[in-house]
Amino acid sequence: MSASDSARQVVECRVCGAADWQEVVSFGPVPLANSYLDPADSYDDEPRYPLDVVSCRSCRLMTLTHVVDPEVLYRDYSYVTSDSETMDRHMRLVAKLCRERFDVPEGSFVVELGSNTGEQLMIFRDAGMRTLGIDPARSIAAVAEEQGIETLPEFFSASTAKSVAESHGQARVILGRHVFAHIDHVAGIAVGVRNLLEPEGVFAIEVPYALDMLERTEFDTIYHEHLSYYAVGTLATLFERHGLRVIDVERISVHGGSILVFVGHGDGPWQQRPAVKELIALEERAGLHDDATYREFAAKVRNVTESLTALVRGLRADGKRIAGYGAPAKGNTLLTVCGLGPDDLEFCSDTTDLKQGKVLPGSHVPVRTPEYAREHAPDHYLLLAWNYTEEILRKERAFLESGGKFIVLHPEPSVVSAESLAAAESVAAARRS
Ligand code: TMP
Ligand code: ZN
């Protein structure tokens, strides 16, 4: 079976059913971003799948044109939630917002879809809730079980929801953090949620925010797992069609700008908070319904890839040694789209055991441990894990102070040093005072 046999082409919009698509960007056949490889002499048989994005002119869902079979993507999935201060703080915030805004009492039942190793559910458990994780990645579900979080190694669907409701009762909170954008059959999820959710329950989903992705040119967050790029208006349309209602939304900074969207039963007790209509109005003002906005995004993507490639190649021509900081999935999109490889980046440093010793899909840059990176410190790090910029720059103060530099992507590709960071900090401090 060839790689393209395991990818389905999207015909109708998964949110509104229309089939009027605007092309946005096309990155061509690209390997799966979380398929880290064992080092080999040749990577000629590495599977590649189309990675193209279109926008629905009716509801403005942005989606990939091809859906890779979830059995291929997720059964042997090795992505584990990053063990970082930023994520820990964020998961605590999610738990707090759910509990405080929606009066979730102690002893409530909390279910998480795509629960990974169970870190988010542990926070609910420690607050006195009953928890259940549902995650199809068998080895990751087993890790969660070992950590004391009961986890079904299944895909969530209308039928899983029904059997959980029968075996465990209905849930007060259902969570889907950064999994919802990975799901093709969102209608089945909505039906499942309607069955499993208590009448006054909330379904809290977290997705990267399409508005942030477009405005900040975060095109590297496009990879095969991320099928949908959602605006609040699009989610409101989706849930309304399935007897549910968006009741609140919060913009949050994780993963380059995300939204935490709270959904209740259409006839449930929760009033819609003003933030929902406010963000939908903001999306209209920002041009999310206009073809021109998506054409501008495509032009910005071209500019960023050209300027980053020129910056890296210029430094290499000056004899500088460059390595990647972090080996996140999005780095694989970035390097593949820019055509950067082992001649440009000597290695990527990453804290994840499962990635160390492997090579990156597509670009085939080797992944090394942070210890190796300290012993072979480059002149410049390309900050691929840019969603942790603050935390990483703080952690790498010694590297910076010894003259090391970072290539950062936002707001545009540029080099930062200890001096330029200190100057930027004093400008910010002057503005604050
Ligand atoms: P994520 O954005 O998908 O969580 O991926 C971030 C990657 O960056 C993950 O593989 C871990 C890695 N990383 C480091 O190597 N060092 C760090 O300090 C942080 C925060 C992440
Ligand atoms: Zn649509």
Coordinates of C-alpha atoms and ligand atoms in Angstrom, one line a residue:
M1 CA 0.0 0.0 0.0
S2 CA 1.4 3.4 -0.9
A3 CA 1.4 6.3 1.5
S4 CA -1.3 8.1 -0.4
D5 CA -3.7 5.1 -0.1
S6 CA -3.9 5.9 3.6
A7 CA -5.0 9.5 3.0
R8 CA -8.5 10.6 2.2
Q9 CA -9.2 13.7 0.2
V10 CA -11.6 16.1 1.8
V11 CA -14.6 16.9 -0.4
E12 CA -17.2 18.5 1.9
C13 CA -16.5 20.8 4.8
R14 CA -16.5 18.9 8.1
V15 CA -18.3 21.8 9.8
C16 CA -20.9 23.1 7.3
G17 CA -21.1 20.5 4.5
A18 CA -20.3 23.1 1.7
A19 CA -17.7 22.4 -1.0
D20 CA -16.5 25.9 -2.0
W21 CA -12.8 25.9 -1.2
Q22 CA -10.2 28.6 -1.5
E23 CA -6.6 27.4 -1.8
V24 CA -4.4 28.8 0.9
V25 CA -1.0 27.1 0.9
S26 CA 0.5 24.0 -0.6
F27 CA 3.6 22.4 0.9
G28 CA 3.5 19.3 -1.4
P29 CA 4.2 15.8 -0.2
V30 CA 5.8 15.9 3.2
P31 CA 6.6 13.2 5.8
L32 CA 4.5 12.9 9.0
A33 CA 5.9 15.5 11.6
N34 CA 6.0 13.0 14.5
S35 CA 7.5 10.1 12.6
Y36 CA 11.1 10.5 13.9
L37 CA 13.4 8.0 12.1
D38 CA 16.2 5.7 13.1
P39 CA 19.4 6.8 11.4
A40 CA 19.9 5.0 8.1
D41 CA 22.0 5.2 4.9
S42 CA 19.0 6.1 2.8
Y43 CA 15.6 7.6 3.5
D44 CA 14.3 7.2 0.0
D45 CA 11.3 5.1 1.1
E46 CA 10.2 7.6 3.8
P47 CA 6.4 7.9 3.3
R48 CA 5.1 11.4 2.3
Y49 CA 1.6 12.7 2.2
P50 CA 0.1 15.9 0.6
L51 CA 0.2 18.9 3.0
D52 CA -2.1 21.5 1.5
V53 CA -4.5 23.9 3.3
V54 CA -7.8 25.3 1.9
S55 CA -10.4 27.6 3.5
C56 CA -14.2 26.9 3.3
R57 CA -15.8 30.1 1.8
S58 CA -19.0 29.3 3.7
C59 CA -17.9 28.8 7.3
R60 CA -14.2 29.7 7.0
L61 CA -12.9 26.5 8.4
M62 CA -9.3 26.1 7.3
T63 CA -8.5 22.4 6.7
L64 CA -5.9 20.2 5.2
T65 CA -7.0 18.8 1.8
H66 CA -6.0 15.2 2.9
V67 CA -6.7 13.3 6.0
V68 CA -4.2 10.6 6.9
D69 CA -5.8 7.5 8.4
P70 CA -5.9 8.0 12.2
E71 CA -4.7 4.4 12.7
V72 CA -1.5 5.3 10.8
L73 CA -1.1 8.5 12.8
Y74 CA -2.0 7.7 16.3
R75 CA -1.8 4.0 17.2
D76 CA 2.0 4.1 17.6
Y77 CA 2.1 7.8 18.5
S78 CA 5.1 8.9 20.4
Y79 CA 4.2 12.5 21.1
V80 CA 4.2 13.2 24.8
T81 CA 3.1 16.5 26.4
S82 CA 6.2 18.5 27.1
D83 CA 7.4 18.5 30.6
S84 CA 7.8 22.2 30.9
E85 CA 6.9 25.0 33.4
T86 CA 4.9 26.7 30.7
M87 CA 2.6 23.6 30.2
D88 CA 2.3 22.9 33.8
R89 CA 1.1 26.5 34.5
H90 CA -1.3 26.2 31.5
M91 CA -2.9 23.0 32.6
R92 CA -3.5 24.4 36.1
L93 CA -5.2 27.4 34.5
V94 CA -7.4 25.1 32.4
A95 CA -8.5 23.2 35.5
K96 CA -9.2 26.5 37.4
L97 CA -11.2 28.1 34.6
C98 CA -13.4 25.0 34.3
R99 CA -14.0 24.7 38.0
E100 CA -14.6 28.3 38.8
R101 CA -16.7 29.4 35.8
F102 CA -18.9 26.4 35.7
D103 CA -19.3 25.5 39.4
V104 CA -17.8 22.0 39.1
P105 CA -18.2 20.4 42.6
E106 CA -15.7 18.0 44.2
G107 CA -16.4 14.4 43.2
S108 CA -17.5 15.3 39.7
F109 CA -16.6 13.0 36.8
V110 CA -14.1 14.5 34.3
V111 CA -13.3 12.8 31.0
E112 CA -10.4 13.8 28.8
L113 CA -10.1 12.9 25.1
G114 CA -6.6 12.7 23.8
S115 CA -5.5 12.5 27.5
N116 CA -1.9 11.6 26.6
T117 CA 0.1 10.6 29.7
G118 CA -2.6 12.0 32.0
E119 CA -0.9 15.1 33.4
Q120 CA -4.0 17.3 32.9
L121 CA -6.3 14.8 34.6
M122 CA -3.9 14.5 37.6
I123 CA -4.6 18.1 38.3
F124 CA -8.4 17.4 38.4
R125 CA -7.8 14.2 40.4
D126 CA -5.8 16.1 43.0
A127 CA -8.8 18.5 43.3
G128 CA -11.0 15.6 44.3
M129 CA -12.5 14.7 40.9
R130 CA -13.1 11.2 39.4
T131 CA -11.2 11.0 36.1
L132 CA -11.1 8.9 32.9
G133 CA -8.7 9.4 30.0
I134 CA -9.4 8.2 26.5
D135 CA -6.4 8.0 24.1
P136 CA -5.9 5.7 21.2
A137 CA -2.1 5.7 21.5
R138 CA -1.7 2.4 23.3
S139 CA 1.8 2.9 24.7
I140 CA 1.0 6.4 25.9
A141 CA -2.3 5.2 27.5
A142 CA -0.3 2.5 29.3
V143 CA 2.0 5.2 30.8
A144 CA -1.0 7.1 32.0
E145 CA -2.4 3.9 33.7
E146 CA 1.0 3.4 35.4
Q147 CA 0.7 6.9 36.7
G148 CA -2.7 6.0 38.2
I149 CA -4.9 7.6 35.6
E150 CA -7.5 5.1 34.3
T151 CA -7.3 5.4 30.5
L152 CA -9.2 3.7 27.7
P153 CA -6.9 3.0 24.7
E154 CA -9.6 4.0 22.2
F155 CA -10.6 6.7 19.7
F156 CA -13.5 8.8 21.1
S157 CA -16.7 8.3 19.1
A158 CA -20.4 8.3 19.6
S159 CA -20.2 4.6 20.6
T160 CA -17.3 5.0 23.0
A161 CA -19.3 7.9 24.6
K162 CA -22.3 5.7 25.1
S163 CA -20.4 2.9 26.7
V164 CA -18.5 5.3 29.0
A165 CA -21.9 6.9 30.1
E166 CA -23.2 3.3 30.9
S167 CA -20.1 2.1 32.7
H168 CA -19.0 5.3 34.5
G169 CA -22.1 7.7 34.4
Q170 CA -22.3 11.1 32.7
A171 CA -19.5 13.6 32.9
R172 CA -19.6 17.1 34.4
V173 CA -16.5 18.1 32.3
I174 CA -15.3 16.7 29.0
L175 CA -11.9 18.0 27.9
G176 CA -10.3 18.0 24.5
R177 CA -7.1 19.9 24.7
H178 CA -5.3 20.2 21.4
V179 CA -6.9 17.0 20.1
F180 CA -10.1 18.6 18.7
A181 CA -8.2 20.1 15.7
H182 CA -6.9 16.6 15.0
I183 CA -10.3 15.1 14.5
D184 CA -12.0 14.6 11.1
H185 CA -15.4 13.3 12.2
V186 CA -16.4 16.2 14.4
A187 CA -20.1 15.4 14.0
G188 CA -19.6 12.0 15.7
I189 CA -17.7 13.8 18.5
A190 CA -20.6 16.2 19.0
V191 CA -23.1 13.3 19.2
G192 CA -20.9 11.5 21.7
V193 CA -20.5 14.6 23.8
R194 CA -24.2 15.2 23.8
N195 CA -24.7 11.7 25.2
L196 CA -21.9 11.7 27.7
L197 CA -22.3 15.3 29.1
E198 CA -24.5 16.0 32.2
P199 CA -27.2 18.6 31.5
E200 CA -25.2 21.3 33.3
G201 CA -21.8 19.9 32.1
V202 CA -19.2 21.7 30.0
F203 CA -17.2 20.4 27.1
A204 CA -13.9 22.4 27.1
I205 CA -11.8 22.3 23.9
E206 CA -8.5 24.0 23.2
V207 CA -7.4 24.6 19.7
P208 CA -4.8 26.8 18.1
Y209 CA -6.5 30.0 17.1
A210 CA -6.8 30.6 13.3
L211 CA -6.6 34.3 13.8
D212 CA -3.3 34.1 15.6
M213 CA -1.9 31.7 13.1
L214 CA -2.8 34.0 10.2
E215 CA -1.7 37.2 11.9
R216 CA 1.6 35.8 13.2
T217 CA 2.4 33.6 10.1
E218 CA 2.7 30.5 12.3
F219 CA 2.6 28.3 9.2
D220 CA 4.9 25.7 10.9
T221 CA 1.9 24.6 13.1
I222 CA 0.5 23.1 9.8
Y223 CA 1.2 19.4 9.8
H224 CA -0.8 16.3 9.1
E225 CA -2.2 15.9 12.6
H226 CA -3.6 19.4 12.5
L227 CA -6.6 18.8 10.2
S228 CA -8.5 22.0 11.2
Y229 CA -7.6 25.6 12.0
Y230 CA -10.6 27.0 13.8
A231 CA -12.0 30.5 14.4
V232 CA -14.6 31.0 17.1
G233 CA -17.3 31.7 14.5
T234 CA -16.6 28.4 12.8
L235 CA -16.9 26.5 16.1
A236 CA -20.1 28.3 16.9
T237 CA -21.5 27.1 13.5
L238 CA -20.4 23.6 14.2
F239 CA -21.8 23.1 17.6
E240 CA -25.1 24.9 16.8
R241 CA -25.7 22.3 14.0
H242 CA -25.4 19.5 16.6
G243 CA -27.6 20.8 19.5
L244 CA -24.7 22.3 21.5
R245 CA -23.7 25.9 22.1
V246 CA -20.5 27.8 22.6
I247 CA -20.9 29.4 26.0
D248 CA -17.6 31.0 26.7
V249 CA -14.1 31.5 25.2
E250 CA -10.7 32.5 26.5
R251 CA -7.7 33.5 24.4
I252 CA -4.6 31.8 25.8
S253 CA -0.9 32.1 24.8
V254 CA 0.1 28.4 24.5
H255 CA 1.2 27.0 21.1
G256 CA 1.5 30.4 19.6
G257 CA -2.0 31.6 20.5
S258 CA -4.9 29.3 21.2
I259 CA -8.5 29.5 22.3
L260 CA -10.1 27.6 25.2
V261 CA -13.7 27.2 24.1
F262 CA -16.5 26.1 26.5
V263 CA -19.5 24.3 25.0
G264 CA -22.7 23.4 26.8
H265 CA -26.0 21.7 25.8
G266 CA -28.1 23.9 23.4
D267 CA -30.9 23.8 26.0
G268 CA -28.5 23.8 29.0
P269 CA -28.4 26.3 31.9
W270 CA -25.4 28.3 30.9
Q271 CA -25.9 31.7 29.3
Q272 CA -23.4 32.6 26.5
R273 CA -20.8 35.1 27.9
P274 CA -20.1 38.3 25.9
A275 CA -16.6 37.1 25.0
V276 CA -18.0 34.8 22.4
K277 CA -19.8 37.5 20.3
E278 CA -16.8 39.8 20.8
L279 CA -14.3 37.4 19.3
I280 CA -16.7 36.6 16.4
A281 CA -16.9 40.3 15.7
L282 CA -13.1 40.7 15.9
E283 CA -12.7 37.9 13.4
E284 CA -15.0 39.7 11.0
R285 CA -13.1 42.9 11.4
A286 CA -9.8 41.1 10.9
G287 CA -11.0 39.8 7.5
L288 CA -11.4 36.1 8.2
H289 CA -14.3 36.0 5.8
D290 CA -12.3 37.6 2.9
D291 CA -10.3 35.7 0.3
A292 CA -7.7 38.5 0.4
T293 CA -6.7 37.6 4.0
Y294 CA -5.7 34.1 3.0
R295 CA -3.8 35.3 -0.1
E296 CA -1.9 37.7 2.2
F297 CA -1.1 34.8 4.5
A298 CA 0.3 32.8 1.6
A299 CA 2.5 35.7 0.6
K300 CA 3.8 36.1 4.2
V301 CA 4.6 32.4 4.3
R302 CA 6.8 32.8 1.2
N303 CA 8.5 35.9 2.7
V304 CA 9.3 34.1 6.0
T305 CA 10.7 30.9 4.3
E306 CA 12.8 33.0 2.0
S307 CA 14.2 35.3 4.7
L308 CA 14.9 32.4 7.2
T309 CA 16.6 30.3 4.5
A310 CA 18.8 33.3 3.5
L311 CA 19.6 34.1 7.1
V312 CA 20.7 30.5 7.9
R313 CA 22.7 30.1 4.7
G314 CA 24.4 33.5 5.2
L315 CA 25.5 32.5 8.7
R316 CA 26.7 29.2 7.3
A317 CA 28.7 31.0 4.6
D318 CA 30.3 33.0 7.4
G319 CA 31.4 29.7 9.0
K320 CA 28.9 29.8 11.8
R321 CA 27.8 26.5 13.4
I322 CA 24.0 26.2 13.8
A323 CA 21.8 23.7 15.7
G324 CA 18.1 23.5 16.3
Y325 CA 16.8 24.2 19.8
G326 CA 14.0 21.6 20.4
A327 CA 12.8 19.0 17.9
P328 CA 9.1 19.8 17.9
A329 CA 6.8 18.5 15.2
K330 CA 6.3 22.0 13.9
G331 CA 10.1 22.3 13.4
N332 CA 9.7 19.5 10.9
T333 CA 7.3 21.5 8.8
L334 CA 9.5 24.5 9.0
L335 CA 12.7 22.7 8.0
T336 CA 11.0 20.7 5.2
V337 CA 9.2 23.8 3.7
C338 CA 12.5 25.8 3.9
G339 CA 14.5 22.9 2.5
L340 CA 17.0 23.1 5.4
G341 CA 18.9 19.9 6.3
P342 CA 22.0 18.5 8.0
D343 CA 24.3 20.9 6.0
D344 CA 22.5 23.8 7.7
L345 CA 21.8 22.4 11.1
E346 CA 24.4 20.2 12.7
F347 CA 21.8 18.7 15.1
C348 CA 18.7 19.5 17.2
S349 CA 18.9 19.4 20.9
D350 CA 15.7 18.0 22.6
T351 CA 14.8 16.9 26.1
T352 CA 12.5 14.1 25.0
D353 CA 14.0 10.6 25.5
L354 CA 12.0 9.1 22.6
K355 CA 13.4 11.6 20.1
Q356 CA 17.1 11.5 21.2
G357 CA 19.3 9.4 18.8
K358 CA 16.7 9.6 16.0
V359 CA 16.7 11.8 12.9
L360 CA 14.0 14.3 12.0
P361 CA 11.5 13.3 9.4
G362 CA 12.0 15.1 6.1
S363 CA 15.2 17.1 6.9
H364 CA 17.1 14.1 8.5
V365 CA 18.9 16.3 11.0
P366 CA 20.0 14.2 14.0
V367 CA 18.4 14.7 17.4
R368 CA 20.8 14.9 20.4
T369 CA 20.5 15.3 24.2
P370 CA 20.9 18.7 25.9
E371 CA 24.1 17.4 27.4
Y372 CA 25.5 16.7 24.0
A373 CA 24.4 20.2 22.9
R374 CA 26.2 21.8 25.8
E375 CA 29.4 19.9 24.9
H376 CA 29.1 20.8 21.2
A377 CA 27.5 24.2 21.7
P378 CA 26.9 25.9 18.3
D379 CA 27.3 29.6 17.5
H380 CA 23.6 29.9 16.9
Y381 CA 20.5 28.0 17.9
L382 CA 17.5 28.1 15.6
L383 CA 14.6 28.3 18.2
L384 CA 12.3 25.7 16.7
A385 CA 10.4 25.2 20.0
W386 CA 9.3 28.9 19.9
N387 CA 6.2 28.3 22.0
Y388 CA 8.6 28.1 25.0
T389 CA 10.7 31.1 24.0
E390 CA 10.6 32.9 27.4
E391 CA 11.4 29.7 29.3
I392 CA 14.2 28.7 27.0
L393 CA 15.9 32.1 26.9
R394 CA 15.8 32.2 30.6
K395 CA 17.3 28.6 30.9
E396 CA 20.0 29.4 28.3
R397 CA 21.3 32.6 29.9
A398 CA 24.8 31.1 30.2
F399 CA 24.9 30.2 26.5
L400 CA 23.8 33.7 25.6
E401 CA 26.2 35.4 28.0
S402 CA 29.1 33.4 26.6
G403 CA 28.3 35.0 23.2
G404 CA 25.9 32.4 21.9
K405 CA 22.9 33.6 19.8
F406 CA 19.4 32.5 18.9
I407 CA 17.7 32.7 15.6
V408 CA 14.1 33.5 16.4
L409 CA 11.1 33.3 14.0
H410 CA 8.8 35.9 15.5
P411 CA 7.8 38.6 14.7
E412 CA 10.2 37.9 11.8
P413 CA 13.3 35.7 11.4
S414 CA 16.2 37.5 13.2
V415 CA 19.2 36.9 15.4
V416 CA 19.0 37.7 19.2
S417 CA 22.0 38.0 21.5
A418 CA 22.4 38.7 25.2
E419 CA 23.0 42.4 24.3
S420 CA 19.9 42.7 22.0
L421 CA 17.7 41.0 24.6
A422 CA 19.0 43.4 27.4
A423 CA 18.3 46.4 25.1
A424 CA 14.7 45.1 24.3
E425 CA 14.2 44.5 28.1
S426 CA 15.2 48.0 29.0
V427 CA 12.9 49.5 26.3
A428 CA 10.0 47.4 27.7
A429 CA 10.9 48.5 31.2
A430 CA 10.9 52.2 30.2
R431 CA 7.5 51.7 28.5
R432 CA 6.1 50.2 31.7
S433 CA 7.3 53.0 34.0
Ligands
TMP1 P1 5.8 20.9 21.8 O1 5.7 22.3 21.5 O2 5.1 20.0 20.9 O3 5.6 20.6 23.3 O4 7.4 20.4 21.6 C1 8.4 21.1 22.2 C2 9.7 20.2 22.0 O5 10.8 21.0 22.5 C3 9.7 19.0 22.7 O6 10.2 17.9 21.9 C4 10.6 19.2 23.9 C5 11.5 20.3 23.4 N1 12.0 21.2 24.4 C6 13.4 21.2 24.7 O7 14.1 20.4 24.1 N2 13.8 22.0 25.7 C7 13.0 22.9 26.4 O8 13.5 23.6 27.3 C8 11.6 22.8 26.1 C9 10.7 23.7 26.9 C10 11.1 22.0 25.1
ZN2 ZN -17.5 25.1 6.0

